[in-house]
């Protein structure tokens, strides 16, 4: 009777041994990817302070996880891996940098770069070369900005060139932001750890030993950690550890499911009041500064104190020149940095750069004057962070179109409140109902902000007026579409249709197309957004394109890199110029030669004879009024401008 | 239809239940495979992952329980001396498990709360308890009956 039992025991033991051997074999065959704690020379992702990371959220919220995972928020910051790096590093030489060309190299799954040492303070001719490993990437939609390990603890710095994803080319770091010519965009070792980390990661903690820039980086500890690279669940919902712990109880979960009550252990931004919910976005999408050095010092160590649901202004100074332009905080900021306001705002205080949409929202009448929460404009009135099942678009389309909610890319965004306008749209717009002139966005959110080498829609809801153009210099919606018309022309219609007064106009404003004034006389920001509109299809339909060539050609020689870039892209949309061979950061002589060639070709072709309107600066004989062009060019606003997108 | 009383009645009941149940869950499996084939978002989208899991579990549990019914019928035929009360417990709990377990999973996937199944899932632990009782009774009667048969020899 005992022998069979022994046989069974032996069989069980054999089976167990087999399972263990299989487990060991599987474990040994896995790649030995070092854990984050083992990584020494870049910031690492670790759970801390109640943050648990999106991996924990995924199990219970798969749909929300999936839509977030497809968003550009997630890939705002990524560790450099073969999957995340979009540029070719395989023995590539990049000429688009100042000084000696940068050399890129793949070493297995690692990415390396050799370039001039940006920290060298000796004679330029003796600037040494350095070789560094690229470990981090910012951006995945329009640009890849690559960060290299400096070799000092977890401090990072940025490669001197940026990879433009649409163009599949490199460009100097200073050429992808609207910055004064020949002024490099300085970045110090530790710049990412101290500055970028705030809005490009979830719960970033710089963990500097001393305030950033107060002492040489090499002499201080830089133990930077994040909860997660990129903008993840807890950026908007707050730290989730308590939520996870509480909801391990199925009884609790089903009580909440069946009662429909909100879960007090987590923040649901869409259920906050409109002001607080928008502040969750405003945490990053606003122009802000620390109230004092102590706040900055605390953030340099432990990260920003704001948590979703908090009052944003309790934790930082949100700059809003229309409301707090004369406060001691703003005066202190301007004293320390005279261009603080001009770099982000138009002269009337409305924001003019991208990525700061919260500033636009809070200056909008739909936010300020609403009488009920339901009718108060918030970020979530038009955008959704999680594509819904009812949305027929692909998740990639939704992500690529700024996460606008289904239907909110149409007039419904406005008519959900302004139903009386929808009932008789053309009476309000004075344009055909199905035309782009009857799209609410085009008149009330025109493309007057600048960022990422393009114009973006203003997020301050305004109505077109000549005042904004005459007194502030901001292109008005009418003339951003009717590029071939004067301010006076728009003023007449605004007076006839909306009973608006026409402000005093000078001779040029009465006789020259407004867009030409902005292109020839405007500052670099005005030129950039106007040039972008020259390539905007609805404006081309309304205004024609044949007359644009000499003006865009003129901008091919603009001193600002980004203006040249935008002008070139606009020119490529004009029939006959699609394949134009032009490098916006190429040799200056080549650029000017191309500009001359473009204008000459146009002058000798049929396009130059298509329009002879005097407001487009054509003489009666069809030639260009170069004297007036020169006069306007001489009157250009040449104040140096750095737009802080 | 009169309730079963004899061993033969129970054998017939479980053979019939088992095969028809297997047929039903085969059809369910075919339906699920069809939804895979035609990439039906109602079943395959990540937002419906709870439904997909629940219905997969319903299919798997239903099919396996169908086979258990057939095996149980064979056990009952092999050991006709099993007490009537025991046969009744085995039969009722096994049928209860076959309805509640896959039924609970299926209903849990009809409507659900993000990562949590719908309230129909509450049928599952009841079904699991029924199955536990049924299997325990089958194991016990099999052991007892084997011993009885051996000692009879």
mmCIF file of C-alpha atoms in Angstrom, chain B residues 29-41 43-44 52:
data_model
loop_
_atom_site.group_PDB
_atom_site.id
_atom_site.type_symbol
_atom_site.label_atom_id
_atom_site.label_comp_id
_atom_site.label_asym_id
_atom_site.label_seq_id
_atom_site.Cartn_x
_atom_site.Cartn_y
_atom_site.Cartn_z
ATOM 1 C CA UNK B 29 -17.688 30.680 -28.520
ATOM 2 C CA UNK B 30 -18.533 30.885 -32.195
ATOM 3 C CA UNK B 31 -20.142 34.271 -31.619
ATOM 4 C CA UNK B 32 -17.090 35.544 -29.754
ATOM 5 C CA UNK B 33 -14.782 34.311 -32.493
ATOM 6 C CA UNK B 34 -16.975 36.035 -35.077
ATOM 7 C CA UNK B 35 -16.678 39.274 -33.131
ATOM 8 C CA UNK B 36 -12.910 38.805 -33.180
ATOM 9 C CA UNK B 37 -12.980 38.104 -36.907
ATOM 10 C CA UNK B 38 -14.949 41.209 -37.757
ATOM 11 C CA UNK B 39 -13.158 43.373 -35.153
ATOM 12 C CA UNK B 40 -16.348 44.349 -33.391
ATOM 13 C CA UNK B 41 -15.546 47.286 -31.123
ATOM 14 C CA UNK B 43 -16.402 43.414 -27.793
ATOM 15 C CA UNK B 44 -12.791 44.250 -28.672
ATOM 16 C CA UNK B 52 -14.363 40.855 -23.316
#
